[in-house]
JSON list of C-alpha atoms in Angstrom, two decimals:
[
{"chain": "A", "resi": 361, "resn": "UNK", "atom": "CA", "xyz": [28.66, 11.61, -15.50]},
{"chain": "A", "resi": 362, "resn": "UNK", "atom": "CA", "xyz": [26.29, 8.74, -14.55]},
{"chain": "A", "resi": 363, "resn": "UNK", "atom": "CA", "xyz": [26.41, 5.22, -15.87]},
{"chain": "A", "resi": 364, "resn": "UNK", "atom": "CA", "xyz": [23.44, 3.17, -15.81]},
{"chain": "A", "resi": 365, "resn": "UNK", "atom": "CA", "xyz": [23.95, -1.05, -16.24]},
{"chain": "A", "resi": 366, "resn": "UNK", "atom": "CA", "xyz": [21.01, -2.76, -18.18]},
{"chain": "A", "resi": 367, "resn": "UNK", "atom": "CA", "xyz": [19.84, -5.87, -15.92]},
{"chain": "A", "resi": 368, "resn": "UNK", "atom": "CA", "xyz": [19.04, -8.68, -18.03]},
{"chain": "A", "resi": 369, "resn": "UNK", "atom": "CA", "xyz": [15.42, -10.29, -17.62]},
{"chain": "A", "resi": 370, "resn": "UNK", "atom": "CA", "xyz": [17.07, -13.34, -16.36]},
{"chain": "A", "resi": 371, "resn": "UNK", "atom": "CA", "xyz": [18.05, -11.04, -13.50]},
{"chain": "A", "resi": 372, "resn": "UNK", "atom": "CA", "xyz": [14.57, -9.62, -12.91]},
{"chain": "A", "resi": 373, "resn": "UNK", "atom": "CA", "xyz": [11.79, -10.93, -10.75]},
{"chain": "A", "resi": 374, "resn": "UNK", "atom": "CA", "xyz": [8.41, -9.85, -9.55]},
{"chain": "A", "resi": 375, "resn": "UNK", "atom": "CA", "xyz": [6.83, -8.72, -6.77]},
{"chain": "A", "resi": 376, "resn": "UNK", "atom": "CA", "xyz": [2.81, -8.77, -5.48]},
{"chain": "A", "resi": 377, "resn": "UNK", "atom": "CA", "xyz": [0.38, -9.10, -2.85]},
{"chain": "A", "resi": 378, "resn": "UNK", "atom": "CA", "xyz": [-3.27, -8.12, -2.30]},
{"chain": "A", "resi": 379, "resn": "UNK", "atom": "CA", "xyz": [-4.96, -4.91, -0.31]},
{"chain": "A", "resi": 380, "resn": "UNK", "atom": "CA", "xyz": [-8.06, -5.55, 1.75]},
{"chain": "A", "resi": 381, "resn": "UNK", "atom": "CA", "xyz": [-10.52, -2.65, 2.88]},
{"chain": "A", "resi": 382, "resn": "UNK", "atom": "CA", "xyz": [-11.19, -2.71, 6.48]},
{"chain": "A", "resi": 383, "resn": "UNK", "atom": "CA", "xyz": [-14.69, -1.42, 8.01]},
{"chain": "A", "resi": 384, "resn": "UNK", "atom": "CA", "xyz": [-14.70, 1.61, 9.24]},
{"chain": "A", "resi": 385, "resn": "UNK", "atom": "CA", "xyz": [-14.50, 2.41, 13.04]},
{"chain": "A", "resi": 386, "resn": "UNK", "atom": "CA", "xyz": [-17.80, 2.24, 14.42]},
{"chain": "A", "resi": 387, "resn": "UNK", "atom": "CA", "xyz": [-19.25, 5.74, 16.05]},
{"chain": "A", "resi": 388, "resn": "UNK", "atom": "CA", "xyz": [-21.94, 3.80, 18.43]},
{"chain": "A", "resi": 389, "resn": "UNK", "atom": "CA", "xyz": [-21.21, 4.84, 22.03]},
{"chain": "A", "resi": 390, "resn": "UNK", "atom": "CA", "xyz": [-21.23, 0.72, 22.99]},
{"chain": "A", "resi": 391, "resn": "UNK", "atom": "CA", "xyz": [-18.24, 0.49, 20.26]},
{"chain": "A", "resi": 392, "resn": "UNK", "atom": "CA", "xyz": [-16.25, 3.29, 22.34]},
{"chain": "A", "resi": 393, "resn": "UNK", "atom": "CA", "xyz": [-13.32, 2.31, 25.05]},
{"chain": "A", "resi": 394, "resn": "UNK", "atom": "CA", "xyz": [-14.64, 2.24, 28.59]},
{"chain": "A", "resi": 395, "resn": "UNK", "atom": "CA", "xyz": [-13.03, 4.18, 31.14]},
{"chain": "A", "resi": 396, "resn": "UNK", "atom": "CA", "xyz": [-11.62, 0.67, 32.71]},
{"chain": "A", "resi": 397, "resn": "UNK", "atom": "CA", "xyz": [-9.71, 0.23, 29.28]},
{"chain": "A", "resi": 398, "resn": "UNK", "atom": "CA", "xyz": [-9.14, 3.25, 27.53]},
{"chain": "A", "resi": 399, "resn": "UNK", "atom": "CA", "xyz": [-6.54, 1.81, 24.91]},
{"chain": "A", "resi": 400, "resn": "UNK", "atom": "CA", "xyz": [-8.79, -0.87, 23.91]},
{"chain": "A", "resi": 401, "resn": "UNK", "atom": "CA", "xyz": [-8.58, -1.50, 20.28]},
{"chain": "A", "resi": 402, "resn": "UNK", "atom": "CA", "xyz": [-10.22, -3.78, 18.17]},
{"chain": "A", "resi": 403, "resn": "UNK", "atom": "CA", "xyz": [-9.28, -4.40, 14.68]},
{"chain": "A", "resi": 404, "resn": "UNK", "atom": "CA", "xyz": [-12.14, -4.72, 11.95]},
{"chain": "A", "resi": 405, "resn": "UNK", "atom": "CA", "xyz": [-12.54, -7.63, 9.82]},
{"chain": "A", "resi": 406, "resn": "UNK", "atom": "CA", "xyz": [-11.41, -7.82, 6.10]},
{"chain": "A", "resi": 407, "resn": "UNK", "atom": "CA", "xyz": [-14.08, -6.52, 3.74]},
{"chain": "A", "resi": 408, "resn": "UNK", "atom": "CA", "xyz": [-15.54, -9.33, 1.73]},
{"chain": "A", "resi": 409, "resn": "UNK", "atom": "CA", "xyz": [-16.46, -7.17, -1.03]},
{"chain": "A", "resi": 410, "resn": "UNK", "atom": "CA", "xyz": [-13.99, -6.39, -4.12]},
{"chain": "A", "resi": 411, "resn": "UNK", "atom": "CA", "xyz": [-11.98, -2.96, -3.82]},
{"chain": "A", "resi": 412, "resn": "UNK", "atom": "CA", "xyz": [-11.14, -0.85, -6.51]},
{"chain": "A", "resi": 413, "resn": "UNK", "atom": "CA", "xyz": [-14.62, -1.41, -8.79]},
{"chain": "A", "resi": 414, "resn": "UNK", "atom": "CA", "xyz": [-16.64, -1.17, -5.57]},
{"chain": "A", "resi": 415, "resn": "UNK", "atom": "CA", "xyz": [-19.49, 1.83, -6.16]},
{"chain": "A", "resi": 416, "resn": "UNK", "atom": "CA", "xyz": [-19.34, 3.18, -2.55]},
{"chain": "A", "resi": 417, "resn": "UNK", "atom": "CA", "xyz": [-15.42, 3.21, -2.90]},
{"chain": "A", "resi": 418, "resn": "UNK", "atom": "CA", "xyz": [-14.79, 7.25, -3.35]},
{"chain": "A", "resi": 419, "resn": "UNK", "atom": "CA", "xyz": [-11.11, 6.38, -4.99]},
{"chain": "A", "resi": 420, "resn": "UNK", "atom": "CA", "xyz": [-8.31, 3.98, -6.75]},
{"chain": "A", "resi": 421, "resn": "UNK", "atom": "CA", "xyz": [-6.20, 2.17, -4.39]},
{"chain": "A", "resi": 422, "resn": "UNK", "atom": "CA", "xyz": [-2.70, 3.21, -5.17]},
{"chain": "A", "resi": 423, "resn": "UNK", "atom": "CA", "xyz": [0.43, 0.64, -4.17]},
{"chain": "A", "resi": 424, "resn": "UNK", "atom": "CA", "xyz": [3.53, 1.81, -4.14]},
{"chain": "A", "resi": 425, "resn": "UNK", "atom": "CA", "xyz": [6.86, 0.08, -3.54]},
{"chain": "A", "resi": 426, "resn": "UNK", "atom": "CA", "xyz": [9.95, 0.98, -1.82]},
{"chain": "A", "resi": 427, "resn": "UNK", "atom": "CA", "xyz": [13.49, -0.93, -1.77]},
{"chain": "A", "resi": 428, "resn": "UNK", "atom": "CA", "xyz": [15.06, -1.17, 1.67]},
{"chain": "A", "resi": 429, "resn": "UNK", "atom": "CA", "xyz": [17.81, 1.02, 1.64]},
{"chain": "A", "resi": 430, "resn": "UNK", "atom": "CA", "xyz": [17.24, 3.20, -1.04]},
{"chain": "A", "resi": 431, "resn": "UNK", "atom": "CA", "xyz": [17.20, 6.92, 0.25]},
{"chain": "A", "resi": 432, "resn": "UNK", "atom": "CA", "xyz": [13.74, 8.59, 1.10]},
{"chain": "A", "resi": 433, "resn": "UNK", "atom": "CA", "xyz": [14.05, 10.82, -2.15]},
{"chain": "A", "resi": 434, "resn": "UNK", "atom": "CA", "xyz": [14.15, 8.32, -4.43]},
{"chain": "A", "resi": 435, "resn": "UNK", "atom": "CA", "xyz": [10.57, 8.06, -6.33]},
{"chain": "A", "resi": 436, "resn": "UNK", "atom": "CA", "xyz": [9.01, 4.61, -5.29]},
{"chain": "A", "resi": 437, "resn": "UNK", "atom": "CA", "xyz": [7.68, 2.67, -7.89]},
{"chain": "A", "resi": 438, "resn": "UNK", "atom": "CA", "xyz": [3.76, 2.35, -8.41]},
{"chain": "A", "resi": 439, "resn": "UNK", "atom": "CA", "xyz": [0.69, 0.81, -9.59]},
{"chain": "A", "resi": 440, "resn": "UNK", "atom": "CA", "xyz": [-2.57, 0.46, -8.71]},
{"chain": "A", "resi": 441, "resn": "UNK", "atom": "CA", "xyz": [-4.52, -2.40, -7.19]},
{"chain": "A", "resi": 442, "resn": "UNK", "atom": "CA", "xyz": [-7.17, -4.63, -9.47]},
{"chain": "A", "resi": 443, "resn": "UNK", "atom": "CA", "xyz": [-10.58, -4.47, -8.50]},
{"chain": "A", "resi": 444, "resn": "UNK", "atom": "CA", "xyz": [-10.19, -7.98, -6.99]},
{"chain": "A", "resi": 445, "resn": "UNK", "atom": "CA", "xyz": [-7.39, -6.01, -4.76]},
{"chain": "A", "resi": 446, "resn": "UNK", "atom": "CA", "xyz": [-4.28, -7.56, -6.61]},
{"chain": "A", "resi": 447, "resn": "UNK", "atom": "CA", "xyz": [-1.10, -6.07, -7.35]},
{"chain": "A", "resi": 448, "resn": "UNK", "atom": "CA", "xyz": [1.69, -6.90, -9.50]},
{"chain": "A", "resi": 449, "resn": "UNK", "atom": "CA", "xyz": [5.33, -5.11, -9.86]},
{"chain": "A", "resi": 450, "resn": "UNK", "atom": "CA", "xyz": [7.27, -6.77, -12.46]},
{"chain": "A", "resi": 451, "resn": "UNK", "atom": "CA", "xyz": [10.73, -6.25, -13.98]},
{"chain": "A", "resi": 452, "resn": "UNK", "atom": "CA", "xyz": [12.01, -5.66, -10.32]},
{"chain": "A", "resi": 453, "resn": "UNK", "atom": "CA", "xyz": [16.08, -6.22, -9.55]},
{"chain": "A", "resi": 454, "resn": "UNK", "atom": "CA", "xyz": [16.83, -8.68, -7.18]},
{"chain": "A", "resi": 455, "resn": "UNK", "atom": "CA", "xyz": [16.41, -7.26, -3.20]},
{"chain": "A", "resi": 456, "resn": "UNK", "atom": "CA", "xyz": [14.30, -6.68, 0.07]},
{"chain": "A", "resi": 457, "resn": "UNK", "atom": "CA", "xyz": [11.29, -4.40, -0.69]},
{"chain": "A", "resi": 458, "resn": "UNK", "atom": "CA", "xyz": [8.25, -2.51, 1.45]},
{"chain": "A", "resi": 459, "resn": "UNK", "atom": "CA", "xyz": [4.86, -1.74, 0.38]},
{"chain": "A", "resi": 460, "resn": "UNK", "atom": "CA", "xyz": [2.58, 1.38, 1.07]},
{"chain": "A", "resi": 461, "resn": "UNK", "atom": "CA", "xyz": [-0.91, 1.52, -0.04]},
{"chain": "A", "resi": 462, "resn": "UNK", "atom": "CA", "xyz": [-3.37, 3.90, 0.00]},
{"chain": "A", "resi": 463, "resn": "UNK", "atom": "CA", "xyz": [-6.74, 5.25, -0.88]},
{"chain": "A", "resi": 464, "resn": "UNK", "atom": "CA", "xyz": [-5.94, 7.71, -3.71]},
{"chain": "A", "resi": 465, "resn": "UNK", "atom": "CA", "xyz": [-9.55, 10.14, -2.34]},
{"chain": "A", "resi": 466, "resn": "UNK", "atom": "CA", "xyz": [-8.60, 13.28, -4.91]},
{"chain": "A", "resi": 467, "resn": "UNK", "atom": "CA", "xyz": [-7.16, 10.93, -7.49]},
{"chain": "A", "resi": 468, "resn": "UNK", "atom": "CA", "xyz": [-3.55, 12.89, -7.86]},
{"chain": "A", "resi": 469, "resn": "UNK", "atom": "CA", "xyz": [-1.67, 10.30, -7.45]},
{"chain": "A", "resi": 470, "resn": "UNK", "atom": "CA", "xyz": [0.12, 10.89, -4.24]},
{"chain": "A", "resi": 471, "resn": "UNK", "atom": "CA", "xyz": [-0.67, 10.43, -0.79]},
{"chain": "A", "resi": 472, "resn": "UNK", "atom": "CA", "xyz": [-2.27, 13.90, 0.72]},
{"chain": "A", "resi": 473, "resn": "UNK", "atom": "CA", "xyz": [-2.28, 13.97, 4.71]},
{"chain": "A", "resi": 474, "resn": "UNK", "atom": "CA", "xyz": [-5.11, 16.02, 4.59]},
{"chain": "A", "resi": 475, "resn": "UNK", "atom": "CA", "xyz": [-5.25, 20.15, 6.18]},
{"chain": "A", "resi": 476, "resn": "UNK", "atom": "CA", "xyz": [-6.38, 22.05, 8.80]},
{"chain": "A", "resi": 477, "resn": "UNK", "atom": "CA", "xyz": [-8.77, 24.74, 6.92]},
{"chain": "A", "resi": 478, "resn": "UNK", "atom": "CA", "xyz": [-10.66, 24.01, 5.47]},
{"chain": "A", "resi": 479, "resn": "UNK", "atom": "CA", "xyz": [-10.46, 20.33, 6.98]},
{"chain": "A", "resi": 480, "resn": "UNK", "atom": "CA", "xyz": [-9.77, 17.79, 4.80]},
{"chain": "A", "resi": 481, "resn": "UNK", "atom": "CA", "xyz": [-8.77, 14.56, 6.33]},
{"chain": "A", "resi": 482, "resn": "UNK", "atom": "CA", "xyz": [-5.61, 12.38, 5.64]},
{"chain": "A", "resi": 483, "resn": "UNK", "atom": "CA", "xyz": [-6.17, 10.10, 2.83]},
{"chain": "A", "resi": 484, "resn": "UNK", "atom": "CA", "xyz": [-6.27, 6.20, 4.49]},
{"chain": "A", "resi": 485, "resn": "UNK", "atom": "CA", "xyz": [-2.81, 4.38, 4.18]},
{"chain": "A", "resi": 486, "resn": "UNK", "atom": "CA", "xyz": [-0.97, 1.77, 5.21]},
{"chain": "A", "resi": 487, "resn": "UNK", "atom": "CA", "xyz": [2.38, -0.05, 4.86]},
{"chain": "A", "resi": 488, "resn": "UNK", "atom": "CA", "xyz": [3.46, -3.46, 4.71]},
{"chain": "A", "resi": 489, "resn": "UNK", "atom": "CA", "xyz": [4.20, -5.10, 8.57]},
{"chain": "A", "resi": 490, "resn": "UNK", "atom": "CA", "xyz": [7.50, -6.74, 7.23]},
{"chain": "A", "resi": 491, "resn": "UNK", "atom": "CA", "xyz": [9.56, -7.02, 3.87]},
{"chain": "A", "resi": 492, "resn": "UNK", "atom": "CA", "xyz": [9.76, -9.40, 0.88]},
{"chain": "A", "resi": 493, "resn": "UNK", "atom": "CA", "xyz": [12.51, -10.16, -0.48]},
{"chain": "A", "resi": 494, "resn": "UNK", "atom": "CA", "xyz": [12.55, -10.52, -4.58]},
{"chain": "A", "resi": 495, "resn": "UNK", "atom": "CA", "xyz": [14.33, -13.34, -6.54]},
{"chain": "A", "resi": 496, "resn": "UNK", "atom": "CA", "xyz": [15.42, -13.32, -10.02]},
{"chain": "A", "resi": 497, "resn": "UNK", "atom": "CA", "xyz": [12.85, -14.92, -12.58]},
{"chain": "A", "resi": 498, "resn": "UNK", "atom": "CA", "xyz": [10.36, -15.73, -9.28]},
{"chain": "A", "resi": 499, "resn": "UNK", "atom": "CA", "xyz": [6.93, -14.08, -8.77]},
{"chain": "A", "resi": 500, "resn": "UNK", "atom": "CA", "xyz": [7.49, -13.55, -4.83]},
{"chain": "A", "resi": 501, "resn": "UNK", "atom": "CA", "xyz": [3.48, -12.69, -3.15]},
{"chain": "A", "resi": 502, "resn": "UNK", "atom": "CA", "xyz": [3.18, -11.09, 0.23]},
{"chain": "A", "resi": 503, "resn": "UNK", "atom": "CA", "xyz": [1.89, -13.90, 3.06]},
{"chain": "A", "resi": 504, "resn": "UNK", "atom": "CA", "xyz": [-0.87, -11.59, 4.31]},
{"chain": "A", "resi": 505, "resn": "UNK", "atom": "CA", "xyz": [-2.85, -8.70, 2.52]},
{"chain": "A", "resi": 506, "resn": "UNK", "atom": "CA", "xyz": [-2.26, -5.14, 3.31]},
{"chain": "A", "resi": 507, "resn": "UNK", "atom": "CA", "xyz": [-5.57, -4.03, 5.56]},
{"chain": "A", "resi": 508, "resn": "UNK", "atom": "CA", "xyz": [-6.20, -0.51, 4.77]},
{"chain": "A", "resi": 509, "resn": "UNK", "atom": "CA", "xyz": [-9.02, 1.45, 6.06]},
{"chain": "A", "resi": 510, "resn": "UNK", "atom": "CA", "xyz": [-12.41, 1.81, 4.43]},
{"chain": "A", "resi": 511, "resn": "UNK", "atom": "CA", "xyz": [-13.04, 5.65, 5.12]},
{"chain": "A", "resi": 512, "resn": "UNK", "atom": "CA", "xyz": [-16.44, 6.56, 6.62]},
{"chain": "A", "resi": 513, "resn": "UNK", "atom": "CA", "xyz": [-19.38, 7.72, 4.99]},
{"chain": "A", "resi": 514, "resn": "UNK", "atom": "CA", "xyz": [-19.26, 11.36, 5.26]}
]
């Protein structure tokens, strides 16, 4: 049999950040790599515009949150982002968590890496560059937003 422990609220803390869209990767053939430098890269600026209540925005941004350790089966927790772009997970148990976030585009819920026929393409997602760790009865924030991917206008 299984025994769960209740955590007291005095043990609890929260955990939350913001998601930024990026622009889109320009199709202009001055934008493109040159054959001098064919891994150029250049990342896009932060969208200035809110996210999830923006018209041209084709989905909710769903964040989901994994703790470090915990085996890839286990569901991750999740929630989706305001349309200022702000998350919140609260009631979490003290420890070192991840974030994911993505651009739910068919609004299941789950992150779809698109399909071959008919071609659908992989739903835009990122995850967090390093951890936070949570502290009881502290509202810990990411330091930088996760920068996930406006898709392009189809």
């Amino acid at each position: 049999t299984r025994q769960f422990r209740r955590i007291p609220n005095r043990q609890l803390g929260s955990v939350g950040g913001t998601v930024a869209l990026t622009a889109p990767p320009a199709d202009s053939a001055a934008d493109r790599s040159s054959p001098a430098d064919p891994l150029r890269t250049r990342p896009a600026p932060p969208d200035t515009v809110s996210t999830a209540s923006a018209p041209s925005l084709p989905g909710p941004i769903v964040v989901e949150l994994r703790m470090e350790g915990d085996p890839p089966r286990v569901a991750p927790r999740q929630t989706m982002a305001d349309s200022t772009g702000l998350f919140l997970f609260a009631q979490l148990p003290e420890g070192t968590y991840r974030f994911r976030a993505f651009l739910d585009l068919n609004r299941n819920g789950r992150w779809d890496g698109g399909q071959l026929t008919p071609y659908t393409p992989a739903e835009p997602i990122t995850w967090s560059e390093g951890t936070v760790d949570n502290r009881p009865r502290w509202e810990n924030i990411l330091e930088s937003p996760l920068q996930l991917d406006r898709p392009a206008v189809q």
